[in-house]
Amino acid sequence: MEPVLEVVDLKKWFPGVKANDGVNLTVRAGEVHAILGENGAGKSTLMKVIYGLLEPTAGEIRLFGQPVHFRSPRDAILAGIGMVHQHFMLIPALTVAENVVLGDEPGGVRFDRRQAVQRVRELSERYRLAIDPNAKVGDLTVGLQQRVEILKAFYRKARVLILDEPTALLTPQETRELFNIIRTLKAEGTPVIFISHKLDEVLEISDRVTVMRAGKTVETIDTKGATPQTLANLMVGREVVLRVEKPPAKAGSPALEVRGLRVRSADRHERVKGVDLTVRRGEILGIAGIDGNGQFELADAIAGLLRAEEGQIVLDGRDITHLSPAERTQLGIAYVPQDRQLDGLILAFDLADNVILRDFRRPPFSRRGILNRRAAEAYAKRLIEAFDVRPPDFRRKASELSGGNQQKVILAREVSRDPLVLIAAQPTRGLDVGAIEGVHRQLVRLRNEGKAVLLISLELDEILSLSDRIAVMHDGEIVGVLDGAEATREQLGLMMTGQRAKEGTV
Amino acid sequence: MKALQSILLPVAASLVAIVIGAILVAALGYNPVSVYGSLVSGAFGSLGNLGNTITASLPLIIIGLGIALSFQSGLFNIGADGQYWIGATAAVWVGYHFTSLPGWLHMVLCLLAGMLAGAIWAGIVPGLTKAFVGAHEVITTMMMSYIAILFARYLIEGGPMQQKGYIPQSPLIASNTQFPYFTQGFQQAQLSPISMIIAAIAVLAAWFLLYKTTLGFSLRSVGLNARAAKYAGIRVKLYIVLALALSGLFAGLAGAVQMLGVDHQLLDGFSSNYGYTAIVVALLARNNPLGVIISGLFFGALTTGGQNMQIASNVPASLTNVLEGLIIFFVGCERIIPQVIGWYRRRRSARAQTPAS
């Protein structure tokens, strides 16, 4: 088959960093080509170069056999490259049709709305991207917003579609729909470049995979015949343990009990509607659920960040319902929040300040209100070493670290406080295989040491592989609690939509 | 590298403003060299001028510290002028009462009164409304600033603090509360070693508070990321109130120091604008208490130098206001400078590449 896009020995060097250092890639017509690599492997840089956002240091890009030099995304778009970024570039206040045509509106001086709607409708029928052109983008789900982005690309006559981490923000259902869209495109002959660090998705959707590591393309292989293990090893460059090894649970006395808890979120909506839950020492209790069903508000309420409207939270026999977040921290609740950059870290602080964020009011980090910087530095040095944070320099600002290393810092801080209960909300979101392995190992280690772990995740595989018991949450309620070893994806999937478990607790 | 950059950028912004000012002066038909010469000599040319510059910069420095502190806490205290005047008023009131007290104690009492008044003025209404109902501090501090100035004016225009007679002014504070001036060198400058020491202590205190105490850690956390601060167990609302109160405390202190050191009584006018210039002082110092000294002196020099410039070269002193505006502009868009450098580099590398490819 004729190559659509070729990248030959591409290099993109930044001062001190070789983000791309010898990238070779051939995308054929009508194939779904996955680019797989850990965070920081150079996938995004490569895409930016292809899309004209960055100029390459050396090397060549050929489109349909012709060498191209893009000075800006506009050149790339004109040449037929369509890109859907991980973070959408949409205007929420405008309608779908307005967003799609934005920058290339039909009509002369006057904007021809009717024609815009008409064109968008045609496109959405042709590519089977069902969407209402008149809907306001701000009202759409993330999955539908992504369709708008894809439509935008085709409106600009894209001949190659690049999807940058397209499933990062999608629910499992939305991911499935996206995959159907990709299959339709493929059947139409449009090549799709699918950038991801999720092995199972790459295996499911792609025809060929190019693996990147440390700025270089390691290998391109046919997806048929590849296994998660081979891909993971290629990505990381060593044998990776994909399955979490854990001894049978030795669940002890209840560490955390939640009774009849009702919580309103910051926008005053009731999100948790009467939850009863017990987490025992030495077990991982997983909470499965589709995003937005109250699981993160539950976590915030236990940590004390949201007020309990009703009900009781009991830690180790002690009622903590009305204690402040600081007091709960003190009593042994550790919390890895869902959004590490928004809640878990102060990005402009360096690592030494971030590791003492929860404890700066106590010795040795301060005495009588005076900070002891040296103690913070010594502590940071220890944690950085123990958790292999890179770069190993406590003077670095948190913002200068990769997502995986930011998460390591949070985990190090929370776990090292020797907590009684660890609440981990989406602890591996956006992390790569190697980093996920590390986080999972920490959670299991805590459990084996007899701590209680409350794991909240949107990734069913993570819940299934780690949890000793699984509580499924839907619309602010616990639909049922299953045994972790016996639960199946199908069962959980059904319960996540609100159907009660046939047997078991209600 | 980064520390160097954080110093170089404000300096570069000031230089660019000065250069543009020079072009402006030339366009108006004056010789920019002699105009700037008169400005510099007016600010630093003699011991007396230097003294005047320091005198003019002390209130800017002290208020600037408070504003830097509020900025670091994520709050924009735009009403420092009112907090300054309410502090001044409180200090003067205490200053002409309690005259039986020993001088040093009376001085301390005046300073404390000024600080307390400023802190209450910024902390109670703007602080509490910001923390509990989300009223924006830019609006509330501004409103409270007008109230403070109008209140002070009422007090001396027919109000209880008016001195007997028809002139709208308060009585003089007790003579033993007036800071003694330097007896040598700075005689003309109304400059007292006590004012300078207080300003120095204020700088050190602000620096220590921000970077060495748990209070400062909490304030900066709230300023940088209120959500993470809450997660860390910091009582965000409390620290919002504290940040504004502390900011007002510094402004109030500045008012008290100015009354005890320079004015000795409340006079009609209330148009010093120290509270507004101090915003620029804090910005130029990038909210660093130590940097506030330098930027405060810089703006003090602009004030005193500007007066001399008007006398010596007939250029209106308001040119210094233009300079001030230009500096604000360039400090505000200092991101432009690295961008221009980047653009230039890209262009050059693009030119170098074109013949090759």
mmCIF file of N, CA and C in Angstrom, chain A residues 40 49 59 99 166 218 230 236 245-246 280 302 352 354 364 370 402 407:
data_model
loop_
_atom_site.group_PDB
_atom_site.id
_atom_site.type_symbol
_atom_site.label_atom_id
_atom_site.label_comp_id
_atom_site.label_asym_id
_atom_site.label_seq_id
_atom_site.Cartn_x
_atom_site.Cartn_y
_atom_site.Cartn_z
ATOM 1 N N GLY A 40 6.350 11.347 28.061
ATOM 2 C CA GLY A 40 7.708 11.834 27.950
ATOM 3 C C GLY A 40 8.541 11.076 26.933
ATOM 4 N N VAL A 49 5.366 18.503 15.744
ATOM 5 C CA VAL A 49 6.200 18.733 14.565
ATOM 6 C C VAL A 49 5.388 18.441 13.305
ATOM 7 N N GLY A 59 15.725 16.063 9.733
ATOM 8 C CA GLY A 59 14.833 15.003 9.282
ATOM 9 C C GLY A 59 13.788 15.512 8.309
ATOM 10 N N ASN A 99 -18.805 26.083 15.893
ATOM 11 C CA ASN A 99 -17.460 25.642 16.236
ATOM 12 C C ASN A 99 -16.773 24.972 15.064
ATOM 13 N N PRO A 166 -6.901 10.143 22.646
ATOM 14 C CA PRO A 166 -8.315 10.507 22.540
ATOM 15 C C PRO A 166 -9.196 9.912 23.635
ATOM 16 N N VAL A 218 11.143 2.735 18.522
ATOM 17 C CA VAL A 218 11.840 1.496 18.819
ATOM 18 C C VAL A 218 11.551 0.455 17.744
ATOM 19 N N THR A 230 4.311 -7.966 25.355
ATOM 20 C CA THR A 230 5.368 -7.565 24.412
ATOM 21 C C THR A 230 5.381 -6.054 24.244
ATOM 22 N N VAL A 236 8.704 0.166 27.830
ATOM 23 C CA VAL A 236 9.485 0.502 29.013
ATOM 24 C C VAL A 236 10.946 0.112 28.831
ATOM 25 N N GLU A 245 0.662 -8.749 41.846
ATOM 26 C CA GLU A 245 0.754 -9.919 42.722
ATOM 27 C C GLU A 245 0.321 -9.510 44.116
ATOM 28 N N LYS A 246 -0.624 -10.247 44.668
ATOM 29 C CA LYS A 246 -0.959 -9.928 46.053
ATOM 30 C C LYS A 246 -1.402 -11.174 46.787
ATOM 31 N N ARG A 280 -12.091 -2.246 55.858
ATOM 32 C CA ARG A 280 -11.387 -2.910 56.961
ATOM 33 C C ARG A 280 -9.888 -2.753 56.815
ATOM 34 N N ILE A 302 -15.057 12.258 52.966
ATOM 35 C CA ILE A 302 -14.310 11.499 53.971
ATOM 36 C C ILE A 302 -13.056 12.263 54.381
ATOM 37 N N ALA A 352 10.385 20.175 48.174
ATOM 38 C CA ALA A 352 10.527 20.181 49.633
ATOM 39 C C ALA A 352 9.283 20.789 50.283
ATOM 40 N N ASN A 354 6.321 20.912 48.889
ATOM 41 C CA ASN A 354 5.155 20.077 48.602
ATOM 42 C C ASN A 354 5.085 18.835 49.483
ATOM 43 N N PRO A 364 8.968 17.898 62.827
ATOM 44 C CA PRO A 364 10.140 18.788 62.846
ATOM 45 C C PRO A 364 10.069 19.891 61.797
ATOM 46 N N ILE A 370 7.586 28.758 63.263
ATOM 47 C CA ILE A 370 8.744 29.041 62.436
ATOM 48 C C ILE A 370 9.095 27.776 61.650
ATOM 49 N N SER A 402 7.122 15.468 35.463
ATOM 50 C CA SER A 402 6.128 14.803 34.632
ATOM 51 C C SER A 402 4.970 14.353 35.515
ATOM 52 N N GLN A 407 2.731 12.412 40.627
ATOM 53 C CA GLN A 407 1.924 11.461 41.380
ATOM 54 C C GLN A 407 2.782 10.736 42.420
#
